Short mmCIF file of C-alpha atoms in Angstrom, two decimals:
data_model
loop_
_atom_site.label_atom_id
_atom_site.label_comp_id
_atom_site.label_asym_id
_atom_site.label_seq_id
_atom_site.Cartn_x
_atom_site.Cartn_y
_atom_site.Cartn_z
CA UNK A 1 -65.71 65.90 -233.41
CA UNK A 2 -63.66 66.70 -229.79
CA UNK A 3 -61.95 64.50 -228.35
CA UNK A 4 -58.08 63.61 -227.01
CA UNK A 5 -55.62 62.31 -228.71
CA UNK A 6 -55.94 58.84 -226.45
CA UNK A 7 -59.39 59.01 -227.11
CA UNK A 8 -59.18 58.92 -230.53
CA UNK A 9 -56.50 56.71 -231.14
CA UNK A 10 -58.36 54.30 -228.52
CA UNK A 11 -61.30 54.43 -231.12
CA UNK A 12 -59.32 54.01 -234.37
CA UNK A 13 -58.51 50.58 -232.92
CA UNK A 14 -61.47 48.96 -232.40
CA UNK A 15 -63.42 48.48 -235.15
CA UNK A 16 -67.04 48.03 -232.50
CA UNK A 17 -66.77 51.21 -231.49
CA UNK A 18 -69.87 53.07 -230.18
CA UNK A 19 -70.28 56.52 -229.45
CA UNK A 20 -70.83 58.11 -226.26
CA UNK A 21 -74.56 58.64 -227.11
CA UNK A 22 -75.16 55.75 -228.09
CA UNK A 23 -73.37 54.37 -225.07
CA UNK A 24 -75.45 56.30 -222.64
CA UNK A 25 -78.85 55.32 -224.94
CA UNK A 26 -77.96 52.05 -224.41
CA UNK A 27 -78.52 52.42 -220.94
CA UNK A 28 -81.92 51.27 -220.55
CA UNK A 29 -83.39 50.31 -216.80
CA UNK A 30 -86.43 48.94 -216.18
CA UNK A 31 -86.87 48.75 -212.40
CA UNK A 32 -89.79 46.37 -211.37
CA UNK A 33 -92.90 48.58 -210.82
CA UNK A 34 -93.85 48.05 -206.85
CA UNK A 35 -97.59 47.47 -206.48
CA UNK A 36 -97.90 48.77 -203.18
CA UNK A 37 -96.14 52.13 -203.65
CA UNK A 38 -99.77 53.91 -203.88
CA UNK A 39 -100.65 52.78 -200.43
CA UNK A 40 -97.24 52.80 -198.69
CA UNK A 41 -97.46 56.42 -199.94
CA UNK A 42 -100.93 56.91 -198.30
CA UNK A 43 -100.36 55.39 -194.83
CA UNK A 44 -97.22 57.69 -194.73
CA UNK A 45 -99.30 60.31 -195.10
CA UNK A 46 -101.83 59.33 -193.16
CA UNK A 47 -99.30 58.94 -190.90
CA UNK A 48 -97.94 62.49 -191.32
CA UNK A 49 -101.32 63.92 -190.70
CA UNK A 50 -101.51 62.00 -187.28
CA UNK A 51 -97.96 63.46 -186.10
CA UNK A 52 -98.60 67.18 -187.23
CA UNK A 53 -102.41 67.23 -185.05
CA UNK A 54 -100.61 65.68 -182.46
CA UNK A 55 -98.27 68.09 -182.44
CA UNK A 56 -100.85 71.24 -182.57
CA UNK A 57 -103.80 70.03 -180.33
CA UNK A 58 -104.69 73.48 -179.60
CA UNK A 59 -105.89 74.27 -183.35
CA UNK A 60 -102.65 75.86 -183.83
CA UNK A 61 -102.43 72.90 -187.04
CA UNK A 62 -103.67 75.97 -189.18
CA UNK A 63 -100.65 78.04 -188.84
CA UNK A 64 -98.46 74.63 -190.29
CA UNK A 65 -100.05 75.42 -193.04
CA UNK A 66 -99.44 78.32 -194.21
CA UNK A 67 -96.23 77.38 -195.33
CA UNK A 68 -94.73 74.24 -193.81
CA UNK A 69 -91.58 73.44 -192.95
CA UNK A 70 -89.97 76.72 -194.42
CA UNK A 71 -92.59 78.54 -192.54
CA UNK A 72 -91.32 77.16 -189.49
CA UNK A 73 -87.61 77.30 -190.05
CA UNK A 74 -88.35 80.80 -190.79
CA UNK A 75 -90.05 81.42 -187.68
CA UNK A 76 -87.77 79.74 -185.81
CA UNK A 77 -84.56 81.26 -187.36
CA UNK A 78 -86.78 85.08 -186.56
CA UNK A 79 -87.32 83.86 -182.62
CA UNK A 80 -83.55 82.66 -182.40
CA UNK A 81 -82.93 86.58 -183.51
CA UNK A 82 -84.76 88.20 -181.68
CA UNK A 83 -83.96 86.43 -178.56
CA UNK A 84 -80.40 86.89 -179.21
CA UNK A 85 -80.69 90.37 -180.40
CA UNK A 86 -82.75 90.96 -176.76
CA UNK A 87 -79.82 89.19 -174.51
CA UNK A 88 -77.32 91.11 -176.39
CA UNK A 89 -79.03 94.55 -175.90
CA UNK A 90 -80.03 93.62 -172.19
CA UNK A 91 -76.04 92.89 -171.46
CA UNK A 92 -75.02 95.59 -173.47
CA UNK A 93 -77.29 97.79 -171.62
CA UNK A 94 -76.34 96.36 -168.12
CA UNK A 95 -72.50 96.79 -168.87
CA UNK A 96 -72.72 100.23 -170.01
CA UNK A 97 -75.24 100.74 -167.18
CA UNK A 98 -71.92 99.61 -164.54
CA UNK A 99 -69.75 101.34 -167.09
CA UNK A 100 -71.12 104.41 -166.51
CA UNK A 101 -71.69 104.12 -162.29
CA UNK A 102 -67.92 103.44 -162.54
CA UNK A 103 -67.65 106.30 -164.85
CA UNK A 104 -69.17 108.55 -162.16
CA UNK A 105 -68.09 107.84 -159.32
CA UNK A 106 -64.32 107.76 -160.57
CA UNK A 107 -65.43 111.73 -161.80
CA UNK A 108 -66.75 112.56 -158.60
CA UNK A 109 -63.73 111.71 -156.62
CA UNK A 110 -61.38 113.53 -158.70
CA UNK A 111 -63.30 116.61 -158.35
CA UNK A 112 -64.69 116.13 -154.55
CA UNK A 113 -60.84 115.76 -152.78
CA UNK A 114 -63.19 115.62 -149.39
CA UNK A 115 -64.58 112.15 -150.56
CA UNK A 116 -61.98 110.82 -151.55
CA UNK A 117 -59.99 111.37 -148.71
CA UNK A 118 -63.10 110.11 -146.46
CA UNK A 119 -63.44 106.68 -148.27
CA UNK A 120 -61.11 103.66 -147.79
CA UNK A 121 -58.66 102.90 -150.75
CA UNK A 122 -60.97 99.84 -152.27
CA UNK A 123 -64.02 100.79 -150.93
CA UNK A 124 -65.68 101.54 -154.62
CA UNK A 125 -63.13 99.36 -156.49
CA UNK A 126 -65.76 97.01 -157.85
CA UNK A 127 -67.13 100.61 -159.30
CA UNK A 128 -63.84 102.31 -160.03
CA UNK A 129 -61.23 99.77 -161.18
CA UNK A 130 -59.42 101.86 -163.28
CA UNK A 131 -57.95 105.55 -162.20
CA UNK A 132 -58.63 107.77 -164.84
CA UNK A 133 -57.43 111.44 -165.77
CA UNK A 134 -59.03 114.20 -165.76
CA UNK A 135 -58.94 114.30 -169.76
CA UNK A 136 -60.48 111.11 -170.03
CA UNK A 137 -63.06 112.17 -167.83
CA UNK A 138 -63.88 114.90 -170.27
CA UNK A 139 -63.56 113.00 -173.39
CA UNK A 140 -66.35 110.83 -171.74
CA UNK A 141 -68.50 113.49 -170.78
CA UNK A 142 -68.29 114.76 -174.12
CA UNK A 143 -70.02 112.17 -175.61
CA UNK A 144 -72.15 111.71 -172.70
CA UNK A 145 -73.59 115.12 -172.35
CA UNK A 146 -73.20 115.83 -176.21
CA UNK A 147 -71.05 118.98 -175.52
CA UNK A 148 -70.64 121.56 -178.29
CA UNK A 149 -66.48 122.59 -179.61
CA UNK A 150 -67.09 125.63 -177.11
CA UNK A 151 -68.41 123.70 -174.42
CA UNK A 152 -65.79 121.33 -174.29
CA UNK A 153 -62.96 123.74 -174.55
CA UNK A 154 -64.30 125.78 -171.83
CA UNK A 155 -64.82 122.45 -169.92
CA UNK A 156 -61.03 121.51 -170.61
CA UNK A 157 -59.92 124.89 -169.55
CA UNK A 158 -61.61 124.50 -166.11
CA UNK A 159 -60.85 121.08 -165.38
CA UNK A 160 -56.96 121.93 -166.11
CA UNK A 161 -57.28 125.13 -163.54
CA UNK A 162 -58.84 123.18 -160.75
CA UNK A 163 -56.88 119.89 -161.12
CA UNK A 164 -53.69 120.72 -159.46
CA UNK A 165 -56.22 122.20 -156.59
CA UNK A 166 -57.96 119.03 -156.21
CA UNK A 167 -54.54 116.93 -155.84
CA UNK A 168 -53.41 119.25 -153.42
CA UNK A 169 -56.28 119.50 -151.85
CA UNK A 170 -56.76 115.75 -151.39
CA UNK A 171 -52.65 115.62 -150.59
CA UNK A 172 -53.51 117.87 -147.88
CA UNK A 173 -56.63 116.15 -146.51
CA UNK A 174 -54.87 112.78 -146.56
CA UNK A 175 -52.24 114.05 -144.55
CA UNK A 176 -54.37 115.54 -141.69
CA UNK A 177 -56.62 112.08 -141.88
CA UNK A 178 -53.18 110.11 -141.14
CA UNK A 179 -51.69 112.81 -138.15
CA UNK A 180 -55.15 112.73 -136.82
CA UNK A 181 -55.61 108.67 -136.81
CA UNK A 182 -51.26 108.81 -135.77
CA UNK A 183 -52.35 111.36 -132.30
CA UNK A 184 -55.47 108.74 -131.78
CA UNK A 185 -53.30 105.89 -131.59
CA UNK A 186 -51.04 107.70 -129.12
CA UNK A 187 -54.13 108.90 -127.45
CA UNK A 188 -55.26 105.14 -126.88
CA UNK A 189 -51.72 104.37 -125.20
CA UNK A 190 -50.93 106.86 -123.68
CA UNK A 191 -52.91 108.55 -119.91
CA UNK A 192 -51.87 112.01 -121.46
CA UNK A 193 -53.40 114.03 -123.75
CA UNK A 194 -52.53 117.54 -125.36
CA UNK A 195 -55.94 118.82 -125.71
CA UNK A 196 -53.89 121.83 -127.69
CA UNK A 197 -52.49 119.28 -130.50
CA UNK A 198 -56.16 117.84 -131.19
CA UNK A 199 -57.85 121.33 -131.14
CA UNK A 200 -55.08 122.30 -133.12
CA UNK A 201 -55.36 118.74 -135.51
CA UNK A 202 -59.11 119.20 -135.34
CA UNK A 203 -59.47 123.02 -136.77
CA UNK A 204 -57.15 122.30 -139.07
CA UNK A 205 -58.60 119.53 -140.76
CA UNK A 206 -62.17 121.37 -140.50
CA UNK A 207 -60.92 124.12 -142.67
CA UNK A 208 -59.42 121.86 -145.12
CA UNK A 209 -62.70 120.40 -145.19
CA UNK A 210 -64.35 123.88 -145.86
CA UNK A 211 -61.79 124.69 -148.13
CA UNK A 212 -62.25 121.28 -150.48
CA UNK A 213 -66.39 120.91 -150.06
CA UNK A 214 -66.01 125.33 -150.92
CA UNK A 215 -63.36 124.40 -153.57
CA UNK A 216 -65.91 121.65 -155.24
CA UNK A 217 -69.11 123.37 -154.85
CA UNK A 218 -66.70 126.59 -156.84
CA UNK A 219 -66.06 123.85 -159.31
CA UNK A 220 -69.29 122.42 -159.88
CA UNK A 221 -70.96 126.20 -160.12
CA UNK A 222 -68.03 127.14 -162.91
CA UNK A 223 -68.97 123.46 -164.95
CA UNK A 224 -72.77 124.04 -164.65
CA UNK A 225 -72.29 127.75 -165.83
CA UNK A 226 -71.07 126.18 -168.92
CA UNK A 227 -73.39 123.51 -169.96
CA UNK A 228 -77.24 123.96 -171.10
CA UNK A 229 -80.50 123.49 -168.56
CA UNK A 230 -80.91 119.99 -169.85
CA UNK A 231 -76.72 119.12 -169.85
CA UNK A 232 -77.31 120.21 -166.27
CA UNK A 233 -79.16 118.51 -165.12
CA UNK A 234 -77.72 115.54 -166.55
CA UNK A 235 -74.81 116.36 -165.40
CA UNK A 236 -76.27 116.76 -161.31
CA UNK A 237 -78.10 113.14 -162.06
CA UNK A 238 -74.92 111.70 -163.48
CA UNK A 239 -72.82 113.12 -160.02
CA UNK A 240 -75.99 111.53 -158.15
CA UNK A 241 -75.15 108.13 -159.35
CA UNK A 242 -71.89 108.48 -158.37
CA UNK A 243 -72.87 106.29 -154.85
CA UNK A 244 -71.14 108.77 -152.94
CA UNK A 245 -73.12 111.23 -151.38
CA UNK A 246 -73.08 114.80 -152.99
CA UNK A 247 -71.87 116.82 -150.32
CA UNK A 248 -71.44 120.02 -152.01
CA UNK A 249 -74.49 121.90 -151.15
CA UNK A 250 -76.78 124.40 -152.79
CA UNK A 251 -76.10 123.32 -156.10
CA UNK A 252 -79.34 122.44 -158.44
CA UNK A 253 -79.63 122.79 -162.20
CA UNK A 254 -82.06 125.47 -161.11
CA UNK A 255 -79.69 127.92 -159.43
CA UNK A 256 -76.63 127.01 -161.36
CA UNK A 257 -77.75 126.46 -164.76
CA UNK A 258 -76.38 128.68 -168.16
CA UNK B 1 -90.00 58.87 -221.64
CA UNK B 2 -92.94 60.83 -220.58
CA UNK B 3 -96.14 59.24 -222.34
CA UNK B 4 -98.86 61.61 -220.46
CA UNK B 5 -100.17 65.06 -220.85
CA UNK B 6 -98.12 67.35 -218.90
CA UNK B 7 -100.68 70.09 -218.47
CA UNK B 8 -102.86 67.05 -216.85
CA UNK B 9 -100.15 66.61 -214.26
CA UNK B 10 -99.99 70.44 -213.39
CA UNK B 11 -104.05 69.90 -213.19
CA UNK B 12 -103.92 67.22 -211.04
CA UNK B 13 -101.54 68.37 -209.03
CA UNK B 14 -103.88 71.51 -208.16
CA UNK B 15 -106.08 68.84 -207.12
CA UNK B 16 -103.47 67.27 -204.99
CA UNK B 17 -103.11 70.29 -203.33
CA UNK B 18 -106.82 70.80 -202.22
CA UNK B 19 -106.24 67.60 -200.62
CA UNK B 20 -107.04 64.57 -203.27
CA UNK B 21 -105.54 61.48 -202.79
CA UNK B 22 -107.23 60.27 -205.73
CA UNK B 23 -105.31 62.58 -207.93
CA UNK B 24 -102.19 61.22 -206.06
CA UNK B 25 -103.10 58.01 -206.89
CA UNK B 26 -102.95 58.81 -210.48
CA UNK B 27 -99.69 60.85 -210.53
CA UNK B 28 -98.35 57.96 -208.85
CA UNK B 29 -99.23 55.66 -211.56
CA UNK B 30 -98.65 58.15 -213.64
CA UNK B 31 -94.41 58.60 -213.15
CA UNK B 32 -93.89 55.75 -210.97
CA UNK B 33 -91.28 54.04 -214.02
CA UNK B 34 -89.46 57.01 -215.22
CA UNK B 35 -89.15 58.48 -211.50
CA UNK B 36 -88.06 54.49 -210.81
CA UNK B 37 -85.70 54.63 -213.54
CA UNK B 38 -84.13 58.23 -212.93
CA UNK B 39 -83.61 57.40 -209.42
CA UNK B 40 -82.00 53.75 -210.13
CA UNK B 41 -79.38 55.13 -212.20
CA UNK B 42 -78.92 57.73 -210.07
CA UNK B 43 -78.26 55.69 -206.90
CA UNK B 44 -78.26 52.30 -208.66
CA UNK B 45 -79.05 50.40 -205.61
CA UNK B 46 -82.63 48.39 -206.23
CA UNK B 47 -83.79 48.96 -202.35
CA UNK B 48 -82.66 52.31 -201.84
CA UNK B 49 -84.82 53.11 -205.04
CA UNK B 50 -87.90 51.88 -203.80
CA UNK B 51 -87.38 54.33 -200.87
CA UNK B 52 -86.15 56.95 -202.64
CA UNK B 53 -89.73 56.71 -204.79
CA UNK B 54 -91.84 56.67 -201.80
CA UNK B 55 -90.11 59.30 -200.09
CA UNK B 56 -90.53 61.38 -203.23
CA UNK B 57 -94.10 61.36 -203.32
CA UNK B 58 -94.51 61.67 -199.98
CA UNK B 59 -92.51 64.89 -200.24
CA UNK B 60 -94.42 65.80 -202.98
CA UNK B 61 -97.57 65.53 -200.87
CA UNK B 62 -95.96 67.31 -198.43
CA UNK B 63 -95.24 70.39 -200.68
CA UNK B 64 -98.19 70.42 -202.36
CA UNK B 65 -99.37 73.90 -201.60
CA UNK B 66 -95.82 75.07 -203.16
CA UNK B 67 -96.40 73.78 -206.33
CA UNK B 68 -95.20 76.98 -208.82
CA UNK B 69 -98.18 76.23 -211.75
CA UNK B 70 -95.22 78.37 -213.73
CA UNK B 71 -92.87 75.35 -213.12
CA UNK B 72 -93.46 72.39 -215.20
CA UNK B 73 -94.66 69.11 -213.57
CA UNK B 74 -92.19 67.32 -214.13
CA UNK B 75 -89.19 69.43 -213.18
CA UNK B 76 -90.49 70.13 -209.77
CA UNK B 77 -90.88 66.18 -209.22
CA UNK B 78 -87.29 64.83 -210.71
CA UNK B 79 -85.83 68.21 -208.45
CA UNK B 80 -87.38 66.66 -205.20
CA UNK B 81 -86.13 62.88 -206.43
CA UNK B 82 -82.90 64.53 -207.22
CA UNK B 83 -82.18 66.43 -204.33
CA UNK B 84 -83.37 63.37 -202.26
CA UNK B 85 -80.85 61.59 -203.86
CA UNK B 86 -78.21 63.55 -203.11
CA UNK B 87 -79.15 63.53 -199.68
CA UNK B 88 -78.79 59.71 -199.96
CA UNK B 89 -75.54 60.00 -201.34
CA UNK B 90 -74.21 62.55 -198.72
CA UNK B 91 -75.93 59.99 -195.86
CA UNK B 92 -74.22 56.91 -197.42
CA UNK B 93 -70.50 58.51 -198.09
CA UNK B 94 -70.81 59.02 -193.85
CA UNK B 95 -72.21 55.48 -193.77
CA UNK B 96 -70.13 53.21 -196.19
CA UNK B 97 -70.85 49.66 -193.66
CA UNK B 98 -74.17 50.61 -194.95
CA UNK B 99 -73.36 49.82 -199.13
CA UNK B 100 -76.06 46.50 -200.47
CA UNK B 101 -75.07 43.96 -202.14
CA UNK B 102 -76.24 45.39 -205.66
CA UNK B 103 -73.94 47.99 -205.21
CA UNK B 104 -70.63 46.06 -205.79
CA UNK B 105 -70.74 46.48 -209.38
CA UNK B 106 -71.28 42.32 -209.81
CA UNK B 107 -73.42 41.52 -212.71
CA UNK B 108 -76.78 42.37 -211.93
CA UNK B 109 -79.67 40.84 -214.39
CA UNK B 110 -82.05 43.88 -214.66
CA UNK B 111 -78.85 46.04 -214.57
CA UNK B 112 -78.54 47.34 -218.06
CA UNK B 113 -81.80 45.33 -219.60
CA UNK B 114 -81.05 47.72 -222.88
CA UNK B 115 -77.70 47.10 -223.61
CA UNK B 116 -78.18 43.63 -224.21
CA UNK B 117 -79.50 42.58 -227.59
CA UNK B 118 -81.31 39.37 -227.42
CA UNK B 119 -80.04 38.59 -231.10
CA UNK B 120 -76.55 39.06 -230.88
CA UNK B 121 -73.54 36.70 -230.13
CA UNK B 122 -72.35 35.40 -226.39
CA UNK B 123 -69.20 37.66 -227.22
CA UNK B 124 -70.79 40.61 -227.84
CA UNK B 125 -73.62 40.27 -225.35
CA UNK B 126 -70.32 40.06 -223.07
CA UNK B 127 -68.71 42.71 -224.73
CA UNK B 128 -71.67 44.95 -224.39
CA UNK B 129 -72.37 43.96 -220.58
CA UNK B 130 -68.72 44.78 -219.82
CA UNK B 131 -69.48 48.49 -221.56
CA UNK B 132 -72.40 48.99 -219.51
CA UNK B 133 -70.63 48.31 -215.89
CA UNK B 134 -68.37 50.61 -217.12
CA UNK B 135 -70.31 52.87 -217.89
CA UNK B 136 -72.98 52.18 -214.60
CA UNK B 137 -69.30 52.52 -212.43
CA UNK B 138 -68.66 56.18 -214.41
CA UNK B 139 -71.61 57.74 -213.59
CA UNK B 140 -72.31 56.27 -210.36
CA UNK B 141 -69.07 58.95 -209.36
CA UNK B 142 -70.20 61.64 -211.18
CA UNK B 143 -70.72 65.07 -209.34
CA UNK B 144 -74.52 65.54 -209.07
CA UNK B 145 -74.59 68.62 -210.48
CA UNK B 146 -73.66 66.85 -213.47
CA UNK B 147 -75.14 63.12 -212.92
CA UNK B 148 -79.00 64.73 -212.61
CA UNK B 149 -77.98 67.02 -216.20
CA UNK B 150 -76.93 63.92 -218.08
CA UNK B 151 -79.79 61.33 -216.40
CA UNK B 152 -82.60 64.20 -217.11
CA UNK B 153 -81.56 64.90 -220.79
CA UNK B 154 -80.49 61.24 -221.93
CA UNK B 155 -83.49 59.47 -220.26
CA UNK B 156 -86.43 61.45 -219.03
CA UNK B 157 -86.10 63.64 -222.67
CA UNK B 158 -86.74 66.56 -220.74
CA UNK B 159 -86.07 70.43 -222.34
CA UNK B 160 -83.06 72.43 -221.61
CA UNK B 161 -85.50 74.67 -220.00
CA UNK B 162 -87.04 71.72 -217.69
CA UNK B 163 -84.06 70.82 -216.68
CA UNK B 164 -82.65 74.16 -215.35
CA UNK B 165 -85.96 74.61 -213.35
CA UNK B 166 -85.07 71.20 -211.64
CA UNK B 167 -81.75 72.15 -211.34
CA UNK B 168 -82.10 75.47 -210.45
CA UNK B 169 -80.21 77.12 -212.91
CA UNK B 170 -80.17 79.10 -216.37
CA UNK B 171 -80.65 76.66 -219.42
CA UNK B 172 -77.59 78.09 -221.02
CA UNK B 173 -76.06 76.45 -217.11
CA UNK B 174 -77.40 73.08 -218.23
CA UNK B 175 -75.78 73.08 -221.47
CA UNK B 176 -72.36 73.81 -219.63
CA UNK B 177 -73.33 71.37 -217.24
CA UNK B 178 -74.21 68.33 -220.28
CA UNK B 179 -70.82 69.60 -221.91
CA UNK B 180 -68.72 68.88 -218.53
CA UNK B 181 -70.51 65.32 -217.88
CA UNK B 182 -70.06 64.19 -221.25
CA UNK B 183 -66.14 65.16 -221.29
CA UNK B 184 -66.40 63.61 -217.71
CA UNK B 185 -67.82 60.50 -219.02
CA UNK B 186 -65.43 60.71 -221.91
CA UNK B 187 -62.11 61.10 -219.77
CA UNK B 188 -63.29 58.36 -216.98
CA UNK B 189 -64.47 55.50 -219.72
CA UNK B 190 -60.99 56.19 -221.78
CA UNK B 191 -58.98 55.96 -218.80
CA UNK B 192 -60.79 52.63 -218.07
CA UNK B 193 -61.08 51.15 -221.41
CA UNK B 194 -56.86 52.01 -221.32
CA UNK B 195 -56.54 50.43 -218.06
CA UNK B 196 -58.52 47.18 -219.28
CA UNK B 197 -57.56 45.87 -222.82
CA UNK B 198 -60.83 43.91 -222.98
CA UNK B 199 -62.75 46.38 -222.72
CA UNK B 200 -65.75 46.99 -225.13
CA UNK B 201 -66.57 50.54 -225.17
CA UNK B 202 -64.35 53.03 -227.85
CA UNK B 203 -65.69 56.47 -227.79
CA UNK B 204 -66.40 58.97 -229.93
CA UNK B 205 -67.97 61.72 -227.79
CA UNK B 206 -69.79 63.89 -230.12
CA UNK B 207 -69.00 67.07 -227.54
#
């Protein structure tokens, strides 16, 4: 016999003791039988069967059956899934969809110095928020093009020769923008004009013009060189989404492909 | 105690399922006292237990086309009672303005029928009244893990292995389980018969 010490001395001193057993045995309930528990059962049944053809006019009662409530809760628990799943993947899908316009067009101004200096600071914010390097550009297209070791390093090696041609490039075009928009200005107030200074202004800034859309279309030529049929012409479609127009002419996958 | 064929309840039960009523009838009649008892110990409340009952069979009607033939009759009825129960429990711990008048542990006349002997003395008829509150008040706070372990085996004489299915658990689980609510029951009547020097009950809990 187990038992505590309490225990046990509590039962040495009383001489009625019972056991536990015989304590719980003792226990006997009799609870009134209820007469009309067989037909308070029925009419909730009946009742039951009322609610659940209401509830399926359109003899839809037969798919309650096969398995009842846990049917249902399945069911329901499957369409709560898939619905989420489906709004997940559709915003996932949108936000890498703006992820990668933003993605683009932040690419296509680094490499096209021309556009960039032609669009207002802002203009493509909403698209570009962020300004990113030219190595993050490539770690991107890495993934996005599915580049090989070779292709990538050859890819690096370009983008580092050209970069420092781009920035001066766009230095240079951003400079001639603001001395041509300075000599308009004076133009508008002043009755004189030195037709010399704006032919001067004007073929200047058309061969830096030449020199960046040249310098781009170069550029493009080398990357396409480098990258597969198919990478090329992802890579055209992916400059085409940029929003900006191309500009940088007789470049196709076609022509410029490895 | 179960006085009818079990294999006739899994049988009528089939027939349950294929929509009889009739056969519902007779399962009614059938456990109507021993579900009534199980369930009034369980909640101990005389109104709630005329619910609970109802609401069982009604769930058992319900289910019907889930009966497991595997499963034994009984187990898959006292699992939907107790689980119902516990439901009722749950509902009336949020709900305590909603506690009956039989459930303030005053002397209730069909409360412990058994424990009464009609041939012994006023004293010990009071001694043996005051054992069974006690006891009532003991396992009316008993987990319900344990409660349904200890109300299955003590009063429905049901199988190690009948029990488990209604518990949902290994038998060797409902042998840990009957170990735990008698030491339970053991611990909580000692600390009450301590607490109260008239009280009746001195234990001996064969564990």
């Amino acid at each position: 016999m187990k038992g505590s010490v309490p225990q046990k001395i509590a039962m040495r001193r009383d001489n009625n003791r019972k056991t536990l057993d015989e304590c719980l045995r003792g226990w006997d309930v009799q609870v009134p039988q209820d007469p009309h528990l067989k037909q308070r059962v029925l009419n909730r049944i009946a009742a039951l069967a009322e609610e659940e053809n209401e509830r399926a006019p359109l003899g839809l009662s037969f798919i309650g059956r096969l398995g009842g409530r846990g049917f249902f809760a399945l069911a329901s628990a499957c369409t709560a899934l898939v619905l989420i799943s489906a709004a997940f993947f559709v915003r996932e899908h949108s936000l890498a969809r703006e992820r990668s316009y933003a993605q683009a067009h932040s690419y296509f101004l680094l490499i096209n110095p021309l556009a960039h200096s032609e669009f207002p600071e802002g203009a493509y914010q909403n698209l570009a928020p962020e300004d990113p390097s030219m190595i993050d550009m490539l770690a991107w297209m890495r993934s996005s093009l599915d580049l090989s070791r070779d292709q990538f390093a050859a890819l690096v090696e370009l983008h580092e020769g050209y970069e420092d041609r781009f920035v001066s490039l766009y230095n240079d075009l951003c400079d001639i923008n603001a001395q041509y928009q300075g000599f308009e200005k004076k133009r508008m107030n002043d009755d004189m004009i030195d037709f010399m200074e704006l032919y001067d202004l004007l073929r200047e800034r058309e061969t830096l013009r030449e020199c960046s859309a040249k310098t781009s279309q170069q550029f493009v030529s080398l990357v396409l060189k480098v990258l597969t049929p198919e990478q090329a012409q992802d890579y055209l479609a992916f400059l085409g989404r940029s929003g900006v127009p191309l500009n940088i002419p007789n470049i196709s996958p076609d022509n410029a492909g490895a | 105690m179960q006085a009818h064929e079990p294999d006739g309840d899994a049988l009528l039960m089939v027939r349950v399922a294929g929509g009889d009523t009739q056969a519902l009838c007779t399962l009614i009649e059938n456990w109507q006292a021993p579900l009534g008892n199980f369930v009034y110990r369980y909640v101990q409340n005389r109104e709630a237990t005329q619910e609970l009952v109802q609401e069982t069979f009604v769930r058992l009607y319900e289910a019907r086309t889930r009966f497991d033939g595997n499963m034994k009759f009984s187990s898959w009825l006292f699992k939907i009672a107790s689980n119902l129960c516990k439901n009722y429990y749950r509902w009336r711990s949020r709900h305590p303005e909603s506690l009956g008048i039989d459930e303030s542990f005053s002397c209730d006349a069909d409360r412990v029928g058994g424990a009464r002997r009609e041939d012994s003395s006023p004293a010990e008829q009071s001694e043996q009244n005051d054992d069974a509150v006690m006891l009532e008040r003991a396992v009316n706070e008993m987990p319900h893990q344990l409660k349904t372990a200890l109300l299955l085996y003590y009063y429905e004489n049901m199988s190690y292995k009948e029990i488990a299915s209604a518990l949902g658990c290994s038998p060797r689980g409902v042998e840990t389980r009957l170990y735990r609510a008698r030491a339970w029951l053991s611990k909580r009547l000692a600390a009450e018969a301590n607490a109260c020097s008239s009280a009746g009950i001195c234990l001996a809990p064969e564990l």
